[in-house]
Coordinates of C-alpha atoms in Angstrom, one line a residue:
Chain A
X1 CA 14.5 7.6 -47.1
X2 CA 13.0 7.0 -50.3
X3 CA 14.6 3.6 -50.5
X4 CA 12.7 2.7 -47.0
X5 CA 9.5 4.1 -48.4
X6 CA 9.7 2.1 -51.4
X7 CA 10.4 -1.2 -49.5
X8 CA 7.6 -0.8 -46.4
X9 CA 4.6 0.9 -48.5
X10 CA 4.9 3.6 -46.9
X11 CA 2.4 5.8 -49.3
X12 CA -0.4 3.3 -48.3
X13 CA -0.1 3.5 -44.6
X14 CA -0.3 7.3 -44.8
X15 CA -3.5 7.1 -47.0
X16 CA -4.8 4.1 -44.3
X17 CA -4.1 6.8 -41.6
X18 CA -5.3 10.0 -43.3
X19 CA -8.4 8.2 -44.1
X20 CA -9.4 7.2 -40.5
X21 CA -12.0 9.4 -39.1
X22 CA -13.1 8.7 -35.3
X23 CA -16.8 10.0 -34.7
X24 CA -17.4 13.4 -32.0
X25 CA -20.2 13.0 -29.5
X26 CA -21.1 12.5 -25.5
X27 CA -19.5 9.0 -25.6
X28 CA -16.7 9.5 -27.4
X29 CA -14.1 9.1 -24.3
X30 CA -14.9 5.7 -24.2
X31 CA -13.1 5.0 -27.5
X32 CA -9.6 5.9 -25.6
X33 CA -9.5 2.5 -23.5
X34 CA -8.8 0.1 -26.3
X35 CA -5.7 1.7 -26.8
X36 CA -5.1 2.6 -22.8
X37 CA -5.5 -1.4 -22.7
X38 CA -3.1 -1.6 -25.6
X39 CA -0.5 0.4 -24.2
X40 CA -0.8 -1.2 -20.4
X41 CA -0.2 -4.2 -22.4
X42 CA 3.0 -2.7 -24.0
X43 CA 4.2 -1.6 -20.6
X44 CA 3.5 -5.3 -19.0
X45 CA 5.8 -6.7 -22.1
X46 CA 8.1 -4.4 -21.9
X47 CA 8.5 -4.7 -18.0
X48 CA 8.1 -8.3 -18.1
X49 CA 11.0 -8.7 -20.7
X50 CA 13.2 -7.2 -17.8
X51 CA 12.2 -8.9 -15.1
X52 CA 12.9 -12.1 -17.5
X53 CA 16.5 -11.1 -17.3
X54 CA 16.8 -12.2 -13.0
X55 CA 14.0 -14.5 -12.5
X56 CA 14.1 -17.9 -11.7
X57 CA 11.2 -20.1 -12.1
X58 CA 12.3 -22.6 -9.7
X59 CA 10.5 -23.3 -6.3
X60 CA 14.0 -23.2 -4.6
X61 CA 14.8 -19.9 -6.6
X62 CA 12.0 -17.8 -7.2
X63 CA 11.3 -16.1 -4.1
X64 CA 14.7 -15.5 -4.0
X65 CA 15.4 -14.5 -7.5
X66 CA 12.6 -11.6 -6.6
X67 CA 13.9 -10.5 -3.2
X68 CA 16.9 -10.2 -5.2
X69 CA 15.5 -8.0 -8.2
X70 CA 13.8 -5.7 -5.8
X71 CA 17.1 -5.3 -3.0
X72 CA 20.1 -5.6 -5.1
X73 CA 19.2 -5.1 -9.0
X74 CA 19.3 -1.6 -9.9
X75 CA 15.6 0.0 -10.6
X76 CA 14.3 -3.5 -9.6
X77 CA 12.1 -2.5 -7.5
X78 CA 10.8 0.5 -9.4
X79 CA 10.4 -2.5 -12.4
X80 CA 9.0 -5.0 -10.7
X81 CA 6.5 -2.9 -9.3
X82 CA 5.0 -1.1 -12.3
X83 CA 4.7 -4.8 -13.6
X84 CA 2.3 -5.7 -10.2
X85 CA 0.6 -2.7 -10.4
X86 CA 0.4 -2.3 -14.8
X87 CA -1.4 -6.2 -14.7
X88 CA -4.2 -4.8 -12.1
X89 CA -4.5 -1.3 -14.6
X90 CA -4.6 -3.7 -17.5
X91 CA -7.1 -5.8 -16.1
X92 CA -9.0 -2.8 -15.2
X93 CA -9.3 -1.0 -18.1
X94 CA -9.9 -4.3 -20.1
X95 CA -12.7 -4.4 -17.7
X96 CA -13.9 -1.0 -18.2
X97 CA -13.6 -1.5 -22.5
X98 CA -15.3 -4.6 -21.8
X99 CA -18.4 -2.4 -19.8
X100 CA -18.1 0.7 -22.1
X101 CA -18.3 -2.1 -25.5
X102 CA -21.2 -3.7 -24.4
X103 CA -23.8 -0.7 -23.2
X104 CA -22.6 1.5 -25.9
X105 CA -23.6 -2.1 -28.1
X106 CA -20.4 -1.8 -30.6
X107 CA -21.3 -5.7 -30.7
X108 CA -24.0 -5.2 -33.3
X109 CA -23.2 -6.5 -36.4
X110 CA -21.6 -6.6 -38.5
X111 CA -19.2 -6.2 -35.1
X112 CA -19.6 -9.6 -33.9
X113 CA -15.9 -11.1 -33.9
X114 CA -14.9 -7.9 -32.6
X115 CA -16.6 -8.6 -29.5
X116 CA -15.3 -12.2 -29.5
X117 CA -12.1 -11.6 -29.8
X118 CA -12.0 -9.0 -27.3
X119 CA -13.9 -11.2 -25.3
X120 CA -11.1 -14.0 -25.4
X121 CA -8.6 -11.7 -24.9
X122 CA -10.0 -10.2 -21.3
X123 CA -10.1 -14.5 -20.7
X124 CA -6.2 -14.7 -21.2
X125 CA -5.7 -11.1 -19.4
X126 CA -7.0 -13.2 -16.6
X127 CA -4.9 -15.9 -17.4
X128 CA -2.0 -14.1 -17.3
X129 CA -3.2 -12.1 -14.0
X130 CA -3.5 -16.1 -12.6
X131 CA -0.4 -17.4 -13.8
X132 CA 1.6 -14.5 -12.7
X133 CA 0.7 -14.3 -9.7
X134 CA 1.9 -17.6 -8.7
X135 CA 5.6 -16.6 -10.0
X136 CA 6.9 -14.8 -6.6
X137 CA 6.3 -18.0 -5.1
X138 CA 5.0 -16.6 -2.2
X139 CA 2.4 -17.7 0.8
X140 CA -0.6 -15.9 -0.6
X141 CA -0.2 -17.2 -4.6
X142 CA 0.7 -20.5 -3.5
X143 CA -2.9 -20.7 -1.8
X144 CA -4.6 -18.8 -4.5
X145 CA -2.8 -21.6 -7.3
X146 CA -4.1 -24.2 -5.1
X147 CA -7.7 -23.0 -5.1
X148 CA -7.7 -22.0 -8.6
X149 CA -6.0 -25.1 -9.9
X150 CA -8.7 -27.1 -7.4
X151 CA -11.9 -25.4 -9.1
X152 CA -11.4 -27.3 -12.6
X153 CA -10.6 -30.3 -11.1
X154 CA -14.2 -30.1 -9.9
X155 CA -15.5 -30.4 -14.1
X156 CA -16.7 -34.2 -14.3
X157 CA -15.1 -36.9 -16.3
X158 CA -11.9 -34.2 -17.6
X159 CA -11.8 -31.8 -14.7
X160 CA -8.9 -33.8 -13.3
X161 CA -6.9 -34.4 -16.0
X162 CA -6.8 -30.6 -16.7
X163 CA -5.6 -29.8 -13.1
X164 CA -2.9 -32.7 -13.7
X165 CA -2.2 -31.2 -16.6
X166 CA -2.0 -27.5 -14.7
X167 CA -0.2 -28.4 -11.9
X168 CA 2.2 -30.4 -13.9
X169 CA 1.0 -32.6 -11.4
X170 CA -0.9 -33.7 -8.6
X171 CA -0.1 -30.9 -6.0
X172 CA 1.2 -27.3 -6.5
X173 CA 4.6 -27.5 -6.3
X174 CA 7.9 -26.6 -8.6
X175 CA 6.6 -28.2 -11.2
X176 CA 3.6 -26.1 -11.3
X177 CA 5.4 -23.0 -11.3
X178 CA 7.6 -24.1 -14.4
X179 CA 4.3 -24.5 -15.9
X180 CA 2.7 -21.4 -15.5
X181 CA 6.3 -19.8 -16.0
X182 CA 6.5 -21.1 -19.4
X183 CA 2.6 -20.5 -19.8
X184 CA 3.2 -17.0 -18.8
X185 CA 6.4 -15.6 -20.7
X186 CA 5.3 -17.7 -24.1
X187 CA 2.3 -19.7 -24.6
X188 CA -0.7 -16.8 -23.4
X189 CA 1.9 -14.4 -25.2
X190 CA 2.2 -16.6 -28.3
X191 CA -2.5 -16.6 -28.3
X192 CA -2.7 -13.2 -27.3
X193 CA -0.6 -11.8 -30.7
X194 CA -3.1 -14.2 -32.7
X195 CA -5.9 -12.9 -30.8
X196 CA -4.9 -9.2 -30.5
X197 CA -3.9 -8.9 -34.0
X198 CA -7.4 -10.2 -35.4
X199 CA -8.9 -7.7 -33.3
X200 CA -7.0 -4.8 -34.1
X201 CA -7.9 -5.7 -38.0
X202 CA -11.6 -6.0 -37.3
X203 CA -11.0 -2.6 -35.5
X204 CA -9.4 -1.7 -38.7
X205 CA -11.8 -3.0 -41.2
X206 CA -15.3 -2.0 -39.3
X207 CA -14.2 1.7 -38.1
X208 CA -15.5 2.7 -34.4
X209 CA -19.2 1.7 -33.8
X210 CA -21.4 5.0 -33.4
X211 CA -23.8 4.0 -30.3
X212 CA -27.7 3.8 -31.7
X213 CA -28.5 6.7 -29.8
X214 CA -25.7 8.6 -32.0
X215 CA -26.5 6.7 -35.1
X216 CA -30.1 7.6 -35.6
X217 CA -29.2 11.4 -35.6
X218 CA -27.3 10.7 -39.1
X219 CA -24.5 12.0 -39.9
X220 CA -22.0 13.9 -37.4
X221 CA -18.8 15.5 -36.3
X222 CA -15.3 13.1 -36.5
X223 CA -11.7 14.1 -36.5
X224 CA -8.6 12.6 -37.8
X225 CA -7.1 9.3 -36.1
X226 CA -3.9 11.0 -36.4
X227 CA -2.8 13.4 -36.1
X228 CA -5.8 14.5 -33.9
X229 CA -7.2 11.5 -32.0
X230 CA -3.8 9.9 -31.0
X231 CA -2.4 12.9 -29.4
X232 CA -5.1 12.7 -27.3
X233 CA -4.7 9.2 -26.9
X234 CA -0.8 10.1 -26.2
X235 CA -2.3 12.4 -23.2
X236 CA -4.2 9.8 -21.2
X237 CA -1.1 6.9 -21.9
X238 CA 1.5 9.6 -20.3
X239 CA -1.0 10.0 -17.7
X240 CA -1.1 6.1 -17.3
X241 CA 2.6 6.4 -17.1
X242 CA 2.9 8.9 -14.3
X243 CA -0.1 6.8 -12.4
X244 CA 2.0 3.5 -12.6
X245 CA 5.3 5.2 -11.3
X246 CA 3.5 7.1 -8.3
X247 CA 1.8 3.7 -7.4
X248 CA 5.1 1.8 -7.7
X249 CA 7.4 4.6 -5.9
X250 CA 4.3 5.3 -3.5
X251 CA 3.2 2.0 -2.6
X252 CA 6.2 -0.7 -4.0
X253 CA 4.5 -4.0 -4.1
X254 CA 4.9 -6.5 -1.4
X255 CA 6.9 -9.4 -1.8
X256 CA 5.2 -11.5 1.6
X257 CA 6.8 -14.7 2.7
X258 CA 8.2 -17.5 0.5
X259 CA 5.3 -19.9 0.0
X260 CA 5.7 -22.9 2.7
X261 CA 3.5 -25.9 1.0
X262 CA 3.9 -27.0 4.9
X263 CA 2.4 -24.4 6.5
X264 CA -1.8 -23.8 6.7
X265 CA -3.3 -21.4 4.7
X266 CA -3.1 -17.8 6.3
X267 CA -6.2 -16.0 7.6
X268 CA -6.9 -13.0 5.3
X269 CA -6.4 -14.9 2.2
X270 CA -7.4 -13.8 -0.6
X271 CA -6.8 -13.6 -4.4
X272 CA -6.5 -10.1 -6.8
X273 CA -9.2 -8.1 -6.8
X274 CA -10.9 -9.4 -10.0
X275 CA -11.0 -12.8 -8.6
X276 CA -12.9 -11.5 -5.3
X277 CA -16.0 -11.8 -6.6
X278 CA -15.1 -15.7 -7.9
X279 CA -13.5 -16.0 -4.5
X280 CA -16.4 -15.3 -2.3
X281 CA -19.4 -16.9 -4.1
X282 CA -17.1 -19.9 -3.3
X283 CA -17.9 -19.0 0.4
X284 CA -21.5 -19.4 0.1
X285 CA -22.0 -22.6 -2.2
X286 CA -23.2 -25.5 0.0
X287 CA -21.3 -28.5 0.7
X288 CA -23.9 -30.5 -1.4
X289 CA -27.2 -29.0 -3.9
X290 CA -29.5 -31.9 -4.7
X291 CA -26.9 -34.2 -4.3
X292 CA -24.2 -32.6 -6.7
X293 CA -21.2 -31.0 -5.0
X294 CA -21.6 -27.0 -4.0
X295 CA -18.3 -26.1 -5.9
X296 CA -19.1 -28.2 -9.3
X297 CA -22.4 -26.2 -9.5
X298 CA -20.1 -22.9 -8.5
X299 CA -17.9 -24.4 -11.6
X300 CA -20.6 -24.7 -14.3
X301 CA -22.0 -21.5 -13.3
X302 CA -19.2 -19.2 -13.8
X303 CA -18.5 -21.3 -17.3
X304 CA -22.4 -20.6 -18.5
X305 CA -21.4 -17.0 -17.4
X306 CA -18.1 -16.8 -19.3
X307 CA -19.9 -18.7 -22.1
X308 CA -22.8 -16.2 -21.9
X309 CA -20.2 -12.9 -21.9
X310 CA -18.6 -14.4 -25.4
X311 CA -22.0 -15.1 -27.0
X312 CA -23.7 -11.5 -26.3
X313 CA -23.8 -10.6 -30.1
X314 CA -25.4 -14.1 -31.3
X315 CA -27.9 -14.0 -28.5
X316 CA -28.9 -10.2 -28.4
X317 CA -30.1 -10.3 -31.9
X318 CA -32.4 -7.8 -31.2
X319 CA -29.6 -4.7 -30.8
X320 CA -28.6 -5.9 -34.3
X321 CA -32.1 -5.2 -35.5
X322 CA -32.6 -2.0 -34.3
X323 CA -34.2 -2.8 -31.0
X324 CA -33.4 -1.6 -27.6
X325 CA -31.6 -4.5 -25.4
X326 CA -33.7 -3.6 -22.5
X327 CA -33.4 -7.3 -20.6
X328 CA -29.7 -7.5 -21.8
X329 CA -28.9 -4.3 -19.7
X330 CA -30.8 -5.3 -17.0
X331 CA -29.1 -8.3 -16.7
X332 CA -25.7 -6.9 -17.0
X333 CA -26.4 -4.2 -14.5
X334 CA -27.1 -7.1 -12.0
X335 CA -24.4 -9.1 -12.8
X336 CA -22.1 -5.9 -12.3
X337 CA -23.8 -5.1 -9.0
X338 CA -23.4 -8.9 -7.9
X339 CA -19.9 -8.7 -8.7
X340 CA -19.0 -5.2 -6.9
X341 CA -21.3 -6.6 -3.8
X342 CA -19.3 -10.2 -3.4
X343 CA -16.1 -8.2 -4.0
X344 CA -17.0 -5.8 -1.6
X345 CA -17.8 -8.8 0.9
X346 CA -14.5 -10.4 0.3
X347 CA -13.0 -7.3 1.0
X348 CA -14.5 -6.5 4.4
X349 CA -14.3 -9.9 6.5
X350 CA -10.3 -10.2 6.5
X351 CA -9.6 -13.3 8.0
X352 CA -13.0 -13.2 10.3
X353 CA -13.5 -16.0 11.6
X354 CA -16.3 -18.4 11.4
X355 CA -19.4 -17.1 13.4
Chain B
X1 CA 0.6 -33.8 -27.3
X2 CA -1.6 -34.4 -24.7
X3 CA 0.6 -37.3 -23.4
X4 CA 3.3 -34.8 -23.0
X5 CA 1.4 -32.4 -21.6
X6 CA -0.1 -35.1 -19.3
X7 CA 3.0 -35.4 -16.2
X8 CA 4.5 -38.7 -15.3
X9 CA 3.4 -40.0 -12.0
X10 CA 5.5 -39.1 -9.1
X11 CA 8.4 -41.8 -8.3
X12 CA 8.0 -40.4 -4.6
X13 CA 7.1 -43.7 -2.8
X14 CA 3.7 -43.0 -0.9
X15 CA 4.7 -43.9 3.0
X16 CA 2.2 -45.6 5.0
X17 CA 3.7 -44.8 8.2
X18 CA 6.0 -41.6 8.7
X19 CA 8.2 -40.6 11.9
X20 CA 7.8 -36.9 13.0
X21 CA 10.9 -34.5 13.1
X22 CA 8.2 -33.8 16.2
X23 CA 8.9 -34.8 19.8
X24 CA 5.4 -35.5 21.5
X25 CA 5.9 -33.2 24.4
X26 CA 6.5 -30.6 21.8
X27 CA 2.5 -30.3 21.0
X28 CA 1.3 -28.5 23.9
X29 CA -2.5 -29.3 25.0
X30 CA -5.0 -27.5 23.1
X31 CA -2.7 -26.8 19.9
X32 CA -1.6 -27.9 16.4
X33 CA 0.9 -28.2 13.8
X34 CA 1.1 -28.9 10.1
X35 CA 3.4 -31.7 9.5
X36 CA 4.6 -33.6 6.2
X37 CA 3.1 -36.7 5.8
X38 CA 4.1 -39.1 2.5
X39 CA 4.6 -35.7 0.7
X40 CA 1.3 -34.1 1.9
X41 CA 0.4 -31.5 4.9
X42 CA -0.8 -33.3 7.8
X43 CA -2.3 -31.6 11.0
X44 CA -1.2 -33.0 13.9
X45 CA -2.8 -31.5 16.7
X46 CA -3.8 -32.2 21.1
X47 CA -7.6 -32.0 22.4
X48 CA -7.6 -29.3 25.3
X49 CA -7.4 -32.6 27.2
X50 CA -4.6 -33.8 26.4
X51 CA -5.6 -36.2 23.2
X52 CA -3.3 -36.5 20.3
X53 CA -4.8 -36.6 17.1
X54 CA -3.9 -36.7 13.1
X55 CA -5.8 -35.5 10.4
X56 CA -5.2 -35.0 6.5
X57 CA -4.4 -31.1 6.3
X58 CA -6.2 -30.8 3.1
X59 CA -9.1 -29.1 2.9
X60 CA -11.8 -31.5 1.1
X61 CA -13.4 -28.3 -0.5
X62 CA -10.7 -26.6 -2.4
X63 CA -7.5 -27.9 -1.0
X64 CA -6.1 -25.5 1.0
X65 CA -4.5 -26.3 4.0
X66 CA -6.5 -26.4 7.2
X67 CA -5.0 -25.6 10.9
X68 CA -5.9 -25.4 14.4
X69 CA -7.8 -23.0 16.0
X70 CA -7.1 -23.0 19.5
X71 CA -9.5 -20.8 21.0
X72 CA -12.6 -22.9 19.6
X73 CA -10.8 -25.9 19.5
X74 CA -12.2 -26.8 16.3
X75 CA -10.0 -26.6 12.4
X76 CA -10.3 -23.9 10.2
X77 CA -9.6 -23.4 6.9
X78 CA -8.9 -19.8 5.9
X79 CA -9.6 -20.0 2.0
X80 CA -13.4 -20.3 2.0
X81 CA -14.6 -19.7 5.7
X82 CA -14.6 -24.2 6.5
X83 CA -14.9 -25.2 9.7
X84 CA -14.2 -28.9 10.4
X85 CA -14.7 -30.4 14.7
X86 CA -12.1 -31.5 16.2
X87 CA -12.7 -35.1 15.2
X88 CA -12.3 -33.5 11.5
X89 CA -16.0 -33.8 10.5
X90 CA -17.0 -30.7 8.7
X91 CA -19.8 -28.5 10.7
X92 CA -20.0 -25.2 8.5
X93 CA -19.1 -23.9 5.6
X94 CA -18.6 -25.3 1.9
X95 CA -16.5 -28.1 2.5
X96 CA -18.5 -31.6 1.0
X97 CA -16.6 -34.1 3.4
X98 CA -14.5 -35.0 6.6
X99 CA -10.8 -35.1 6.8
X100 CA -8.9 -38.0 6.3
X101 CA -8.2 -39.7 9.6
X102 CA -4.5 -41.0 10.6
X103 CA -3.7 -42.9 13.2
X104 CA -1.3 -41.4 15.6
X105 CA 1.1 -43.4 18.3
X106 CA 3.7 -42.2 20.1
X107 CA 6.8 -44.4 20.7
X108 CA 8.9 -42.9 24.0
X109 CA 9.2 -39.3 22.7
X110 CA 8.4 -40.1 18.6
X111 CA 5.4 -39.8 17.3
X112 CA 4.6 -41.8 14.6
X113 CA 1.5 -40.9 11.9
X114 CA 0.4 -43.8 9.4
X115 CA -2.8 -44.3 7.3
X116 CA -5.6 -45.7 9.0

C-alpha cells in the first residue's frame, strides 16, 4: 500500500481534499448539479460503451442493430433506454447548472473561463443530443438530421460547405450516419475531455463562487468536500440512478420506424425537447425579411444568441464590479420565458394542420 | 484536412428522365405518392380531376420531404407548418420558393418523370 502511495502522491491528494471547504447558505443546493451533470455524463459513457458493443452505424444495419439490442441482447433494452433517457437528464441538468451559474453570477471574475468552458460544453452536450439522435436511424431523426443539417447550409458564402461536410454529403443518407457515428463515439468525446478537464481545474483552482448576496455578509459556515459534501452529492447521484431505471423500466424508449428517405416527412414531427424551442421559431420566420431569406435571419439569430450566452462574463462587466446585473436578468428571464413559450407551442399543435 | 473532410462528389449519374416502379392507374384521383427520382424524393401526385402532376419532394425551406394532402388538395410539409398549391407554388408558411416542376407523361401504363 505504501508502494502505491509513494508512486500516485497520494499524501497530496488527501491534503487537496481535506483542504476543500464548500460554503453553507440558502443557495447552496445549487452547487450539487455540476457534479449531477458529471455523473449523468459517466452514466452516458458508460452505457454508451455498451451499446458500442452491437451497433452498427450503417443505414442498412442500424435500425436493425437496435431492434436487435433491445429484443434479443440481454438487458438491452434496460441499456439502451437509460442511454435515451440519461442524454435528456444530462441535458437538463446542464441546463439547469447553466440557469443556477448565471443568476447566482459564479461568472464574475476572476471566474470567467469557468463560464466559458461550461458554456462550450452545454454546446457539445447538444451536439451529442443531435448526433445521437440520428443513430437509430429511424423516421423521426432522419427528418430532424435533415432540418438540422439544412439550417447551416443557410450561413452565406461557407454555410454549404459545412452541411457537405456534415452530411458527408449532399443528402442525409449512410454516409451521414457514419459521420455523426464517428462524431459521436470519438471526436465530441475526444473535445469534451479537453473541455471538461479545463473546467474541472478552474473549478479546482477558484473554489465555489459565494453569490453577492452571500458574499457581502463576510465570512460564513462551509463544510468539508469530503467527507461531508460528496456523501451528499452520493445521495442525489443514487437518486439519479433510481430515476433513470424507473423511466427506462417504466416507459422503455421507442424505437419508431426505420427511416424511409422515400417517404414524406410524418405529421407530428418534431425534434428533442431542447430543440423545440429552435424548432418552432422556425415556424414563424417569413419566407423572405427585407429581401434576405426568413431562415438565414433565424440562423444568425440563434448564433448572436449562442455567441451572446459564451460572452456573459466579458459583457456584464458590471457584476464583476460589484453592481447588480439588473438588465442582464431581465433579459435572461425573457429569453427563458421565450424559450418555455415556443417549446410549449411546439408541444401543443401535434401535426395540426395548416389553418 | 478540410479536403478530406470535404466528400467526393457522388458517381450516381443524375437521370434526366426516370421510369416509375408506378403503374398510372395506381394514383387514384385526388392522391399522391413520394417516388425516387435521380436519387431524390419526388411527389407524384392526381388533381381531384383527374390531372397527373410531378413535383420535386423537397421542401425549399428546410428540406424535408413534402406530401399530399388529400382533403385540401394542396402539399404539406410537416416539419415547419409549409403549405405549397397544388401547382407547387408556396401559399403559407416559411418556405422562400416553389417546388421544382417535372414533367410527367405516361406511356400505356408507365409513367415516366423527367426534368423540365
Amino acid at each position: 500500500m505504501a508502494w502505491l502511495r509513494d508512486r500516485i502522491g497520494w499524501e497530496d491528494i488527501a491534503h487537496l481534499a481535506a483542504k476543500k471547504e464548500v460554503p453553507i447558505h440558502r443557495y447552496t443546493v445549487f452547487y450539487y448539479l455540476g457534479g449531477m451533470a458529471l455523473f449523468l455524463f459517466m452514466v452516458q459513457v458508460a452505457t454508451g460503451i455498451l451499446l458500442l458493443l452491437y451497433y452498427r452505424p450503417s443505414s442498412a444495419e442500424a435500425f436493425e442493430s437496435v431492434q436487435y439490442i433491445m429484443a434479443e441482447v440481454p438487458f438491452g433494452w434496460l441499456i439502451r433506454s437509460i442511454h435515451s433517457w440519461g442524454a435528456n437528464l444530462f441535458v437538463g441538468v446542464v441546463v439547469l447548472h447553466l440557469i443556477s451559474v448565471f443568476f447566482l453570477k459564479a461568472y464574475r471574475a476572476p471566474r470567467e473561463l469557468t463560464w466559458i468552458s461550461g458554456a462550450v460544453l452545454l454546446f457539445l452536450t447538444l451536439g451529442f443530443g443531435f448526433s445521437g439522435y440520428l443513430l437509430p436511424w429511424n423516421t423521426l431523426s432522419y427528418f430532424a438530421t435533415k432540418v438540422g443539417t439544412d439550417v447551416p447550409a443557410q450561413i452565406p458564402g461557407i454555410g454549404p460547405l459545412l452541411a457537405q461536410i456534415l452530411r458527408g454529403g449532399s443528402d442525409v443518407t449512410g454516409a451521414t450516419l457514419s459521420r455523426f457515428y464517428g462524431i459521436h463515439v470519438a471526436i465530441l468525446p475526444a473535445i469534451t475531455t479537453l473541455f471538461l478537464g479545463l473546467h474541472l481545474i478552474l473549478v479546482q483552482r477558484h473554489g465555489m463562487s459565494l453569490p453577492p448576496s452571500v458574499e457581502r455578509r463576510g465570512p460564513g459556515r462551509s463544510m468539508k468536500f469530503v467527507p461531508d459534501f460528496l456523501l451528499r452529492d452520493m445521495v442525489g447521484w443514487l437518486t439519479a440512478v433510481g430515476i433513470l431505471a424507473a423511466l427506462a423500466a417504466l416507459l422503455p424508449w421507442e424505437l419508431g420506424r426505420k427511416a424511409d428517405p422515400f417517404s414524406p416527412a410524418p405529421a407530428g414531427i418534431r425534434p428533442e425537447w431542447y430543440f423545440l424551442s429552435m424548432f418552432q421559431a422556425l415556424k414563424y420566420f417569413p419566407s423572405e425579411i427585407g429581401g434576405v431569406p426568413g431562415e438565414m435571419i433565424g440562423v444568425f439569430l440563434f448564433g448572436a444568441i449562442a455567441a451572446a450566452l459564451v460572452a456573459v462574463p466579458l459583457l456584464d462587466r458590471g457584476a464583476s464590479a460589484g453592481r447588480p446585473s439588473v438588465w442582464w436578468n431581465r433579459a435572461a428571464v425573457l429569453a427563458l420565458a421565450g424559450a418555455v413559450a415556443l417549446t410549449i407551442l411546439a408541444l401543443l399543435p401535434a401535426g395540426r394542420p395548416a389553418p | 484536412m478540410l479536403r478530406y473532410l470535404v466528400p467526393p462528389l457522388s458517381s450516381e449519374p443524375s437521370l434526366s428522365e426516370v421510369e416509375l416502379d408506378v403503374k398510372a392507374s395506381e394514383i387514384l384521383p385526388n392522391s399522391g405518392r413520394i417516388v425516387p427520382f435521380s436519387g431524390k424524393p419526388a411527389l407524384v401526385f392526381r388533381s381531384a380531376s383527374g390531372e397527373l402532376k410531378a413535383l420535386s419532394a423537397t421542401c425549399t425551406h428546410l428540406a424535408c420531404t413534402v406530401q399530399y394532402r388529400p382533403e385540401r388538395a394542396d402539399i404539406w410539409c410537416a416539419c415547419h407548418n409549409g403549405v405549397y398549391d397544388a401547382n407547387g407554388v408556396n401559399i403559407s408558411g416559411p418556405p422562400p420558393r416553389p417546388l421544382t416542376k417535372l414533367e410527367v407523361n405516361v406511356r400505356g401504363e408507365k409513367i415516366v418523370v423527367r426534368r423540365v
